[in-house]
Amino acid sequence: AKCEGEMFRGFEGILRGRDPLDAQQITQRICGVCPISHGLTSVQCLEDAFGIQPCDNGRIEQNLILLANYIQSHIIHFYHLAALDFVDITAILSYSGKDSVMQQLKSWVSTCLARKDLFPAAPFLPRFEGDYIADKDVNCHLIHSYVKAFEARGIAHEMGAVFGAKLPHSTSIVPGGCTQEVTMERILAYTTRLNKLKAFCEDVYLPDVIAAAGIMPEHWGTGKGYDNFLSFGVFRTNAEGDKYIPPGVVINGKWEAFDPKYITEQVGFSRFSSQSDLHPFDGETSPAPHKENAYSWLKAPRYKGHPMEVGPLSRVMVNVLSPEDNWIKKAATKVLNAHSLKAQQLNSVLGRHLVRALEAIWLIPYAYESLDQLAIGKKTALPLSIPDKAQGAGFCEAPRGALGHWINIEKKKIANYQCIVPTTWNCSPKDDAGVIGPIEKSLIGTPIPDPKQPLNSGRVVRAFDPCLACAVH
């Protein structure tokens, strides 16, 4: 299997020579789905270079903005990016309810199927044919949830904008905190929306994932990748840098502490002429579109030379296998026991969907706790000064997984900037030694009953929630 990144954007080159404070705005434009992750990772990178830490209010606001982005990203992934790999959209023709949006959708799909000259009913049709859910009632229920999920995503965006000023690209996050003042009005605005999202995640999202898993249990056995998992940790809980979701590494099933010095990027099969196996502080971005044997615009990130899976599954696995008795281990073990599952089964198509839904629910109590910690009227950001020469690194977790930014500053300007994003890890091409990347690995062995209708391969890939825009940054 080969996983190809087919575009080049060159954000590292765009950033070179600019004011360091431009970074958190420009890097947000890497993606429209997870811009907050890039903005906050850039902010942490700059804080490291400037030698500052955010004040408490600013740190909490940053967490609340990111948390809102997590929930909307998980919702869009399951319903609007992956559910159509399982749901039979033609089942809506049997819908007899009174929901006006569902009736409009039924009419539209019916017309598109009847008149071949019309534009296909994107994103539902055309599609690969295969073993979609057969039960029409279940299909109609999931299609209805698909429609409701648009409203939930909108609520999550509004919630993030309470402290982010605007979304998808926030203008309020800065090194040292956040520019939005803490007011009771903003706390209540966030809380009201959080209440609605809590109900959606608990009453719709998680039950739908469990229902889909119950109908298609064979996908507990598809999509197994390496037993290598990487998490940088996320949601800073104090000035010392402790994180609500702790970092960690699992290599060949064995846990170890995370150390950023072991990260490198290899380019043996990537369309770059840069030197290979460089640490990001020394990273180069030199495009070579006609390089022999190269098949991807993604570099091949490696940790101690190993390909690593990142994402919600990794965040769970590094904590389930951690020697520490943390809250994630307890929560995950409870769910696994309730459904007679083993942790190893999560390394699958259905496992990746399940842990996303669980994570959305697990983060909601932390959001309420964070709101209670905000101090009305107190400062939300700290003063800063740009050093003449410095370097810094920021490590965060986007909804899709481990995200790192590295900066070198010279003469108060960006001399070099490197990003390694979650999809660069997951969709990595082969490295210099010819070792394939995580998604390439997970595709090996996937049953494809009809090679002309490779539906299962799409199910495997989309379970990782890949982001092309991020990957080809």
Tab-separated table of C-alpha atoms in Angstrom:
chain	number	residue	atom	x	y	z
A	1	ALA	CA	0.000	0.000	0.000
A	2	LYS	CA	1.129	3.524	-0.742
A	3	CYS	CA	-0.221	6.701	0.851
A	4	GLU	CA	0.448	9.733	-1.325
A	5	GLY	CA	0.285	13.450	-0.526
A	6	GLU	CA	-0.332	15.005	-3.926
A	7	MET	CA	0.065	18.753	-3.290
A	8	PHE	CA	2.719	21.134	-1.996
A	9	ARG	CA	1.973	24.362	-0.108
A	10	GLY	CA	5.222	25.346	1.592
A	11	PHE	CA	4.131	27.096	4.771
A	12	GLU	CA	7.658	26.901	6.183
A	13	GLY	CA	8.870	29.065	3.299
A	14	ILE	CA	5.986	31.504	3.742
A	15	LEU	CA	6.955	32.032	7.401
A	16	ARG	CA	10.669	32.569	6.854
A	17	GLY	CA	11.754	36.192	7.371
A	18	ARG	CA	8.531	37.304	9.056
A	19	ASP	CA	7.821	38.737	12.495
A	20	PRO	CA	7.561	35.807	14.946
A	21	LEU	CA	4.159	37.088	16.106
A	22	ASP	CA	2.797	36.425	12.606
A	23	ALA	CA	3.271	32.701	13.166
A	24	GLN	CA	0.173	31.922	15.230
A	25	GLN	CA	-2.026	33.612	12.608
A	26	ILE	CA	-0.370	32.224	9.474
A	27	THR	CA	-0.115	28.649	10.776
A	28	GLN	CA	-3.839	28.617	11.571
A	29	ARG	CA	-4.358	28.864	7.805
A	30	ILE	CA	-2.786	25.432	7.407
A	31	CYS	CA	-6.261	24.052	8.162
A	32	GLY	CA	-9.889	25.147	8.445
A	33	VAL	CA	-10.962	22.187	10.594
A	34	CYS	CA	-8.193	22.217	13.227
A	35	PRO	CA	-6.778	25.787	13.050
A	36	ILE	CA	-6.922	26.261	16.814
A	37	SER	CA	-4.507	23.376	17.294
A	38	HIS	CA	-2.012	25.046	14.963
A	39	GLY	CA	-2.533	28.453	16.544
A	40	LEU	CA	-2.015	27.180	20.079
A	41	THR	CA	0.952	24.997	19.160
A	42	SER	CA	2.520	28.031	17.510
A	43	VAL	CA	1.753	30.105	20.619
A	44	GLN	CA	3.442	27.485	22.831
A	45	CYS	CA	6.389	27.430	20.437
A	46	LEU	CA	6.713	31.224	20.766
A	47	GLU	CA	6.264	31.136	24.537
A	48	ASP	CA	9.155	28.675	24.698
A	49	ALA	CA	11.301	30.972	22.529
A	50	PHE	CA	10.341	34.091	24.485
A	51	GLY	CA	10.809	32.413	27.868
A	52	ILE	CA	7.278	33.117	29.137
A	53	GLN	CA	4.293	31.134	30.421
A	54	PRO	CA	0.639	32.162	30.031
A	55	CYS	CA	-1.202	33.573	33.015
A	56	ASP	CA	-3.895	31.329	34.507
A	57	ASN	CA	-6.878	32.996	32.832
A	58	GLY	CA	-5.142	33.010	29.466
A	59	ARG	CA	-4.133	29.359	29.742
A	60	ILE	CA	-7.668	28.323	30.688
A	61	GLU	CA	-9.180	30.341	27.840
A	62	GLN	CA	-6.745	28.702	25.404
A	63	ASN	CA	-7.857	25.283	26.683
A	64	LEU	CA	-11.547	26.152	26.345
A	65	ILE	CA	-11.109	27.340	22.751
A	66	LEU	CA	-9.217	24.168	21.850
A	67	LEU	CA	-11.732	21.981	23.649
A	68	ALA	CA	-14.577	23.463	21.575
A	69	ASN	CA	-12.565	22.753	18.438
A	70	TYR	CA	-12.041	19.138	19.555
A	71	ILE	CA	-15.768	18.514	19.910
A	72	GLN	CA	-16.677	20.032	16.544
A	73	SER	CA	-13.842	18.139	14.847
A	74	HIS	CA	-14.884	14.787	16.303
A	75	ILE	CA	-18.484	15.408	15.265
A	76	ILE	CA	-17.588	16.350	11.688
A	77	HIS	CA	-15.324	13.325	11.427
A	78	PHE	CA	-17.863	10.682	12.311
A	79	TYR	CA	-20.963	12.114	10.664
A	80	HIS	CA	-19.759	14.168	7.723
A	81	LEU	CA	-16.507	12.476	6.750
A	82	ALA	CA	-16.768	8.803	7.725
A	83	ALA	CA	-20.376	7.744	8.398
A	84	LEU	CA	-21.172	7.603	4.684
A	85	ASP	CA	-18.759	4.667	4.451
A	86	PHE	CA	-21.387	2.721	6.418
A	87	VAL	CA	-24.752	4.433	5.813
A	88	ASP	CA	-26.854	3.632	2.739
A	89	ILE	CA	-28.137	7.034	1.628
A	90	THR	CA	-30.737	5.428	-0.679
A	91	ALA	CA	-32.550	4.215	2.440
A	92	ILE	CA	-33.885	7.740	2.830
A	93	LEU	CA	-36.343	6.943	0.031
A	94	SER	CA	-38.248	4.889	2.621
A	95	TYR	CA	-38.393	7.784	5.126
A	96	SER	CA	-41.978	8.538	6.172
A	97	GLY	CA	-41.418	10.948	9.060
A	98	LYS	CA	-42.311	14.647	9.185
A	99	ASP	CA	-38.881	16.219	9.612
A	100	SER	CA	-38.778	18.910	6.894
A	101	VAL	CA	-35.024	18.690	6.268
A	102	MET	CA	-35.205	14.911	5.898
A	103	GLN	CA	-38.138	15.274	3.488
A	104	GLN	CA	-36.161	17.779	1.393
A	105	LEU	CA	-33.154	15.462	1.386
A	106	LYS	CA	-35.376	12.532	0.364
A	107	SER	CA	-36.774	14.530	-2.546
A	108	TRP	CA	-33.317	15.645	-3.677
A	109	VAL	CA	-31.798	12.154	-3.599
A	110	SER	CA	-34.844	10.741	-5.378
A	111	THR	CA	-34.586	13.325	-8.154
A	112	CYS	CA	-30.840	12.801	-8.582
A	113	LEU	CA	-31.284	9.041	-8.850
A	114	ALA	CA	-34.105	9.375	-11.367
A	115	ARG	CA	-32.388	11.947	-13.640
A	116	LYS	CA	-28.931	10.868	-14.701
A	117	ASP	CA	-28.211	14.276	-16.284
A	118	LEU	CA	-28.313	16.084	-12.948
A	119	PHE	CA	-25.215	16.741	-10.876
A	120	PRO	CA	-24.577	13.742	-8.567
A	121	ALA	CA	-26.000	14.012	-5.063
A	122	ALA	CA	-22.663	14.920	-3.479
A	123	PRO	CA	-21.433	14.037	-0.924
A	124	PHE	CA	-23.736	11.006	-0.958
A	125	LEU	CA	-23.454	9.928	-4.590
A	126	PRO	CA	-21.554	8.702	-6.551
A	127	ARG	CA	-20.005	6.171	-4.199
A	128	PHE	CA	-18.414	2.735	-4.074
A	129	GLU	CA	-20.926	-0.078	-3.857
A	130	GLY	CA	-20.585	-2.613	-1.082
A	131	ASP	CA	-21.865	-3.886	2.255
A	132	TYR	CA	-23.583	-0.808	3.661
A	133	ILE	CA	-25.913	-1.085	6.672
A	134	ALA	CA	-28.933	-3.033	5.454
A	135	ASP	CA	-31.560	-1.969	8.018
A	136	LYS	CA	-33.506	0.957	6.518
A	137	ASP	CA	-34.699	2.255	9.876
A	138	VAL	CA	-31.139	2.362	11.228
A	139	ASN	CA	-29.986	4.110	8.067
A	140	CYS	CA	-32.715	6.736	8.324
A	141	HIS	CA	-31.857	7.309	11.978
A	142	LEU	CA	-28.174	7.833	11.142
A	143	ILE	CA	-29.035	10.134	8.220
A	144	HIS	CA	-31.187	12.171	10.596
A	145	SER	CA	-28.253	12.343	13.012
A	146	TYR	CA	-26.056	13.438	10.090
A	147	VAL	CA	-28.372	16.423	9.604
A	148	LYS	CA	-28.545	17.221	13.345
A	149	ALA	CA	-24.753	17.096	13.527
A	150	PHE	CA	-24.497	20.225	11.364
A	151	GLU	CA	-26.299	22.191	14.070
A	152	ALA	CA	-24.098	20.668	16.772
A	153	ARG	CA	-20.962	21.655	14.869
A	154	GLY	CA	-22.273	25.194	14.547
A	155	ILE	CA	-22.877	25.344	18.293
A	156	ALA	CA	-19.301	24.134	18.913
A	157	HIS	CA	-17.934	26.861	16.636
A	158	GLU	CA	-19.970	29.479	18.503
A	159	MET	CA	-18.690	28.100	21.789
A	160	GLY	CA	-15.075	28.399	20.658
A	161	ALA	CA	-15.670	31.931	19.396
A	162	VAL	CA	-16.789	33.058	22.875
A	163	PHE	CA	-13.137	33.211	23.921
A	164	GLY	CA	-11.564	32.825	20.465
A	165	ALA	CA	-13.254	36.008	19.122
A	166	LYS	CA	-13.925	34.267	15.804
A	167	LEU	CA	-13.659	30.810	14.250
A	168	PRO	CA	-12.419	28.910	12.379
A	169	HIS	CA	-9.317	31.146	12.635
A	170	SER	CA	-9.139	32.778	16.052
A	171	THR	CA	-7.740	36.277	16.497
A	172	SER	CA	-7.523	36.216	20.298
A	173	ILE	CA	-4.852	33.616	21.082
A	174	VAL	CA	-1.420	35.128	21.712
A	175	PRO	CA	1.817	34.088	23.427
A	176	GLY	CA	1.171	34.550	27.135
A	177	GLY	CA	-2.586	34.007	27.029
A	178	CYS	CA	-5.665	35.323	25.284
A	179	THR	CA	-6.929	38.837	24.469
A	180	GLN	CA	-10.563	38.155	25.460
A	181	GLU	CA	-11.524	39.444	28.904
A	182	VAL	CA	-13.239	37.039	31.273
A	183	THR	CA	-16.804	38.151	31.940
A	184	MET	CA	-19.839	36.426	33.394
A	185	GLU	CA	-21.600	36.965	30.057
A	186	ARG	CA	-18.907	34.977	28.244
A	187	ILE	CA	-18.878	32.217	30.849
A	188	LEU	CA	-22.650	31.838	30.526
A	189	ALA	CA	-22.496	31.966	26.712
A	190	TYR	CA	-19.955	29.138	26.686
A	191	THR	CA	-21.832	27.124	29.333
A	192	THR	CA	-25.174	27.328	27.497
A	193	ARG	CA	-23.637	25.894	24.346
A	194	LEU	CA	-21.655	23.296	26.281
A	195	ASN	CA	-24.908	22.013	27.807
A	196	LYS	CA	-26.330	21.428	24.305
A	197	LEU	CA	-23.198	19.669	23.089
A	198	LYS	CA	-23.149	17.465	26.171
A	199	ALA	CA	-26.659	16.285	25.334
A	200	PHE	CA	-25.759	15.665	21.668
A	201	CYS	CA	-22.588	13.711	22.452
A	202	GLU	CA	-24.222	11.572	25.146
A	203	ASP	CA	-27.628	11.027	23.531
A	204	VAL	CA	-26.748	10.941	19.810
A	205	TYR	CA	-23.042	10.698	18.970
A	206	LEU	CA	-21.857	7.865	21.233
A	207	PRO	CA	-25.043	5.753	20.818
A	208	ASP	CA	-24.728	6.079	17.019
A	209	VAL	CA	-21.107	4.909	17.062
A	210	ILE	CA	-22.010	1.942	19.283
A	211	ALA	CA	-24.985	1.093	17.036
A	212	ALA	CA	-22.808	1.140	13.897
A	213	ALA	CA	-20.206	-1.031	15.640
A	214	GLY	CA	-22.881	-3.532	16.649
A	215	ILE	CA	-24.164	-3.844	13.095
A	216	MET	CA	-20.737	-4.216	11.455
A	217	PRO	CA	-18.594	-5.977	14.092
A	218	GLU	CA	-16.192	-7.357	11.456
A	219	HIS	CA	-14.453	-3.971	11.442
A	220	TRP	CA	-13.010	-4.654	14.879
A	221	GLY	CA	-10.650	-6.818	12.857
A	222	THR	CA	-9.745	-4.404	10.040
A	223	GLY	CA	-7.288	-1.530	10.018
A	224	LYS	CA	-4.769	-2.801	12.566
A	225	GLY	CA	-1.560	-0.818	12.324
A	226	TYR	CA	1.699	-0.805	14.236
A	227	ASP	CA	1.694	-1.127	18.012
A	228	ASN	CA	3.536	2.207	18.056
A	229	PHE	CA	1.655	5.161	19.532
A	230	LEU	CA	2.750	8.744	20.203
A	231	SER	CA	1.028	11.519	22.157
A	232	PHE	CA	2.433	14.924	23.116
A	233	GLY	CA	-0.300	15.477	25.715
A	234	VAL	CA	-2.784	18.337	25.672
A	235	PHE	CA	-4.613	20.929	27.819
A	236	ARG	CA	-2.058	22.548	30.103
A	237	THR	CA	-3.227	22.456	33.719
A	238	ASN	CA	-0.603	24.712	35.313
A	239	ALA	CA	2.419	26.930	34.663
A	240	GLU	CA	4.722	23.932	35.018
A	241	GLY	CA	3.316	22.453	31.806
A	242	ASP	CA	1.470	19.445	33.219
A	243	LYS	CA	-1.279	18.262	30.882
A	244	TYR	CA	-4.808	16.984	31.486
A	245	ILE	CA	-4.240	14.286	28.855
A	246	PRO	CA	-0.675	13.191	29.647
A	247	PRO	CA	1.980	12.580	26.972
A	248	GLY	CA	3.654	9.263	26.307
A	249	VAL	CA	5.102	6.840	23.794
A	250	VAL	CA	4.393	3.179	23.072
A	251	ILE	CA	6.885	1.287	20.889
A	252	ASN	CA	6.069	-2.318	20.010
A	253	GLY	CA	3.491	-2.335	22.780
A	254	LYS	CA	5.822	-1.045	25.506
A	255	TRP	CA	5.343	2.352	27.208
A	256	GLU	CA	8.048	4.964	27.680
A	257	ALA	CA	8.205	8.679	28.492
A	258	PHE	CA	8.120	11.162	25.613
A	259	ASP	CA	11.344	12.991	24.734
A	260	PRO	CA	11.228	15.411	21.760
A	261	LYS	CA	14.907	14.967	20.943
A	262	TYR	CA	14.099	11.617	19.291
A	263	ILE	CA	11.911	13.155	16.548
A	264	THR	CA	13.354	13.308	13.033
A	265	GLU	CA	12.005	13.526	9.490
A	266	GLN	CA	13.248	11.314	6.661
A	267	VAL	CA	12.789	12.092	2.958
A	268	GLY	CA	14.061	9.018	1.085
A	269	PHE	CA	10.710	8.574	-0.708
A	270	SER	CA	9.460	12.159	-0.304
A	271	ARG	CA	9.567	14.884	-2.946
A	272	PHE	CA	12.213	16.904	-1.137
A	273	SER	CA	15.916	17.335	-1.754
A	274	SER	CA	16.462	18.263	1.885
A	275	GLN	CA	18.961	16.335	3.978
A	276	SER	CA	17.260	13.325	5.522
A	277	ASP	CA	16.765	12.319	9.167
A	278	LEU	CA	17.022	15.869	10.511
A	279	HIS	CA	15.592	17.031	13.825
A	280	PRO	CA	12.965	19.743	13.171
A	281	PHE	CA	15.185	22.501	14.652
A	282	ASP	CA	17.527	21.751	11.740
A	283	GLY	CA	14.717	20.916	9.318
A	284	GLU	CA	14.793	21.900	5.663
A	285	THR	CA	11.963	22.289	3.161
A	286	SER	CA	13.468	22.068	-0.324
A	287	PRO	CA	10.902	20.794	-2.851
A	288	ALA	CA	12.025	18.357	-5.535
A	289	PRO	CA	8.948	17.531	-7.650
A	290	HIS	CA	10.799	15.246	-10.064
A	291	LYS	CA	12.828	13.284	-7.496
A	292	GLU	CA	13.329	9.676	-8.577
A	293	ASN	CA	11.441	7.028	-6.550
A	294	ALA	CA	9.631	9.692	-4.476
A	295	TYR	CA	5.843	9.303	-4.327
A	296	SER	CA	4.606	11.788	-1.710
A	297	TRP	CA	4.866	15.442	-0.696
A	298	LEU	CA	4.801	14.272	2.932
A	299	LYS	CA	8.025	13.700	4.776
A	300	ALA	CA	8.379	10.568	6.919
A	301	PRO	CA	8.462	11.547	10.628
A	302	ARG	CA	10.043	8.982	12.899
A	303	TYR	CA	10.503	8.629	16.669
A	304	LYS	CA	13.689	6.745	17.525
A	305	GLY	CA	13.514	5.601	13.908
A	306	HIS	CA	10.004	4.104	14.278
A	307	PRO	CA	6.797	5.013	12.394
A	308	MET	CA	4.233	6.164	14.955
A	309	GLU	CA	0.440	6.325	14.914
A	310	VAL	CA	-1.019	9.499	16.422
A	311	GLY	CA	-4.583	10.536	17.262
A	312	PRO	CA	-7.352	9.749	19.777
A	313	LEU	CA	-6.412	6.065	19.742
A	314	SER	CA	-2.814	6.957	20.607
A	315	ARG	CA	-3.928	9.279	23.403
A	316	VAL	CA	-5.859	6.371	24.911
A	317	MET	CA	-3.224	3.684	24.339
A	318	VAL	CA	-0.278	5.610	25.811
A	319	ASN	CA	-2.317	6.128	28.966
A	320	VAL	CA	-3.874	2.656	29.166
A	321	LEU	CA	-0.343	1.199	28.921
A	322	SER	CA	1.213	3.850	31.182
A	323	PRO	CA	2.558	2.762	34.579
A	324	GLU	CA	0.644	5.708	36.076
A	325	ASP	CA	-2.879	5.070	37.322
A	326	ASN	CA	-4.449	8.047	35.511
A	327	TRP	CA	-8.040	9.023	34.761
A	328	ILE	CA	-7.921	7.921	31.111
A	329	LYS	CA	-6.825	4.424	32.070
A	330	LYS	CA	-9.719	4.161	34.521
A	331	ALA	CA	-12.301	5.551	32.067
A	332	ALA	CA	-11.104	3.409	29.155
A	333	THR	CA	-10.937	0.248	31.256
A	334	LYS	CA	-14.514	0.815	32.411
A	335	VAL	CA	-15.736	1.077	28.803
A	336	LEU	CA	-13.709	-1.921	27.642
A	337	ASN	CA	-15.077	-4.081	30.446
A	338	ALA	CA	-18.643	-2.942	29.788
A	339	HIS	CA	-18.443	-4.035	26.139
A	340	SER	CA	-16.232	-7.127	26.669
A	341	LEU	CA	-13.409	-5.608	24.635
A	342	LYS	CA	-9.645	-5.807	25.000
A	343	ALA	CA	-7.426	-2.758	24.595
A	344	GLN	CA	-5.745	-4.373	21.569
A	345	GLN	CA	-9.098	-4.407	19.711
A	346	LEU	CA	-9.106	-0.613	19.705
A	347	ASN	CA	-6.313	-0.788	17.106
A	348	SER	CA	-8.946	-1.096	14.371
A	349	VAL	CA	-11.441	0.837	12.259
A	350	LEU	CA	-14.187	0.670	14.879
A	351	GLY	CA	-11.767	1.263	17.742
A	352	ARG	CA	-10.644	4.579	16.273
A	353	HIS	CA	-14.271	5.699	15.905
A	354	LEU	CA	-15.167	4.621	19.432
A	355	VAL	CA	-12.315	6.399	21.191
A	356	ARG	CA	-13.135	9.661	19.369
A	357	ALA	CA	-16.698	9.610	20.619
A	358	LEU	CA	-15.548	8.682	24.112
A	359	GLU	CA	-12.986	11.487	24.129
A	360	ALA	CA	-15.645	14.071	23.238
A	361	ILE	CA	-17.696	12.925	26.239
A	362	TRP	CA	-14.694	12.675	28.574
A	363	LEU	CA	-13.627	16.263	27.833
A	364	ILE	CA	-16.966	17.851	28.689
A	365	PRO	CA	-16.571	17.580	32.509
A	366	TYR	CA	-13.112	19.142	32.132
A	367	ALA	CA	-14.721	22.052	30.266
A	368	TYR	CA	-17.103	22.700	33.181
A	369	GLU	CA	-14.201	22.456	35.622
A	370	SER	CA	-12.176	24.934	33.549
A	371	LEU	CA	-15.038	27.431	33.417
A	372	ASP	CA	-15.208	27.341	37.214
A	373	GLN	CA	-11.503	28.217	37.393
A	374	LEU	CA	-11.800	31.442	35.373
A	375	ALA	CA	-11.356	34.620	37.426
A	376	ILE	CA	-13.561	37.509	36.311
A	377	GLY	CA	-11.745	40.824	35.999
A	378	LYS	CA	-8.224	39.409	36.213
A	379	LYS	CA	-5.619	39.611	33.430
A	380	THR	CA	-5.801	37.186	30.519
A	381	ALA	CA	-2.427	37.831	28.849
A	382	LEU	CA	1.119	38.838	29.763
A	383	PRO	CA	3.475	41.398	28.233
A	384	LEU	CA	6.227	40.008	26.025
A	385	SER	CA	9.288	41.037	24.088
A	386	ILE	CA	10.816	39.382	21.044
A	387	PRO	CA	14.412	38.250	21.619
A	388	ASP	CA	17.072	39.019	19.048
A	389	LYS	CA	18.017	35.332	18.809
A	390	ALA	CA	16.189	32.282	20.205
A	391	GLN	CA	14.623	28.954	19.406
A	392	GLY	CA	11.496	27.322	20.757
A	393	ALA	CA	9.272	24.281	20.364
A	394	GLY	CA	5.566	23.760	20.954
A	395	PHE	CA	3.919	20.381	21.510
A	396	CYS	CA	0.161	19.973	21.465
A	397	GLU	CA	-2.469	17.503	20.359
A	398	ALA	CA	-4.778	18.396	17.518
A	399	PRO	CA	-8.013	16.367	17.431
A	400	ARG	CA	-6.205	14.202	14.861
A	401	GLY	CA	-3.084	13.702	16.978
A	402	ALA	CA	0.404	14.885	17.897
A	403	LEU	CA	1.282	18.322	16.519
A	404	GLY	CA	4.694	19.969	16.854
A	405	HIS	CA	6.001	23.411	15.818
A	406	TRP	CA	9.664	24.478	15.960
A	407	ILE	CA	11.032	28.014	15.460
A	408	ASN	CA	14.468	29.577	15.088
A	409	ILE	CA	14.626	33.366	15.548
A	410	GLU	CA	17.497	35.521	14.321
A	411	LYS	CA	17.577	39.347	14.317
A	412	LYS	CA	14.014	39.274	15.702
A	413	LYS	CA	12.751	37.489	12.553
A	414	ILE	CA	11.802	33.896	11.782
A	415	ALA	CA	14.933	32.256	10.395
A	416	ASN	CA	13.406	28.783	10.182
A	417	TYR	CA	10.043	27.255	11.056
A	418	GLN	CA	9.038	23.602	10.893
A	419	CYS	CA	5.751	21.816	11.557
A	420	ILE	CA	5.104	18.100	11.894
A	421	VAL	CA	1.363	17.552	11.842
A	422	PRO	CA	-0.734	14.499	12.774
A	423	THR	CA	-1.419	13.411	9.199
A	424	THR	CA	2.297	13.661	8.370
A	425	TRP	CA	2.817	10.949	10.996
A	426	ASN	CA	-0.154	8.796	9.972
A	427	CYS	CA	0.067	9.190	6.181
A	428	SER	CA	3.853	8.994	6.146
A	429	PRO	CA	5.433	7.421	3.071
A	430	LYS	CA	8.250	4.893	3.380
A	431	ASP	CA	11.314	6.093	5.278
A	432	ASP	CA	14.945	5.824	4.155
A	433	ALA	CA	15.034	2.147	5.154
A	434	GLY	CA	11.880	1.385	3.158
A	435	VAL	CA	9.680	0.947	6.248
A	436	ILE	CA	6.086	1.899	5.400
A	437	GLY	CA	4.014	4.472	7.297
A	438	PRO	CA	1.144	3.811	9.753
A	439	ILE	CA	-1.796	4.051	7.326
A	440	GLU	CA	0.120	2.074	4.718
A	441	LYS	CA	0.655	-0.581	7.386
A	442	SER	CA	-3.005	-0.570	8.458
A	443	LEU	CA	-4.164	-1.205	4.888
A	444	ILE	CA	-2.109	-4.376	4.533
A	445	GLY	CA	-4.415	-7.367	4.918
A	446	THR	CA	-7.655	-5.404	4.480
A	447	PRO	CA	-10.204	-7.596	2.659
A	448	ILE	CA	-11.317	-6.088	-0.682
A	449	PRO	CA	-14.058	-8.402	-2.062
A	450	ASP	CA	-14.297	-6.408	-5.316
A	451	PRO	CA	-11.134	-4.547	-6.423
A	452	LYS	CA	-13.307	-2.209	-8.516
A	453	GLN	CA	-15.247	-1.204	-5.380
A	454	PRO	CA	-12.539	-0.791	-2.673
A	455	LEU	CA	-14.921	0.438	0.010
A	456	ASN	CA	-13.015	-1.178	2.865
A	457	SER	CA	-9.807	0.687	2.054
A	458	GLY	CA	-11.704	3.968	2.394
A	459	ARG	CA	-13.086	2.827	5.735
A	460	VAL	CA	-9.584	2.099	7.016
A	461	VAL	CA	-8.071	5.384	5.852
A	462	ARG	CA	-10.929	7.598	6.991
A	463	ALA	CA	-10.955	6.021	10.452
A	464	PHE	CA	-7.667	7.905	11.005
A	465	ASP	CA	-9.408	11.208	10.100
A	466	PRO	CA	-6.629	12.262	7.696
A	467	CYS	CA	-6.273	15.944	6.808
A	468	LEU	CA	-4.755	16.579	3.376
A	469	ALA	CA	-4.439	20.329	3.976
A	470	CYS	CA	-2.412	19.801	7.156
A	471	ALA	CA	-0.311	17.018	5.687
A	472	VAL	CA	0.847	18.996	2.629
A	473	HIS	CA	1.396	22.214	4.601
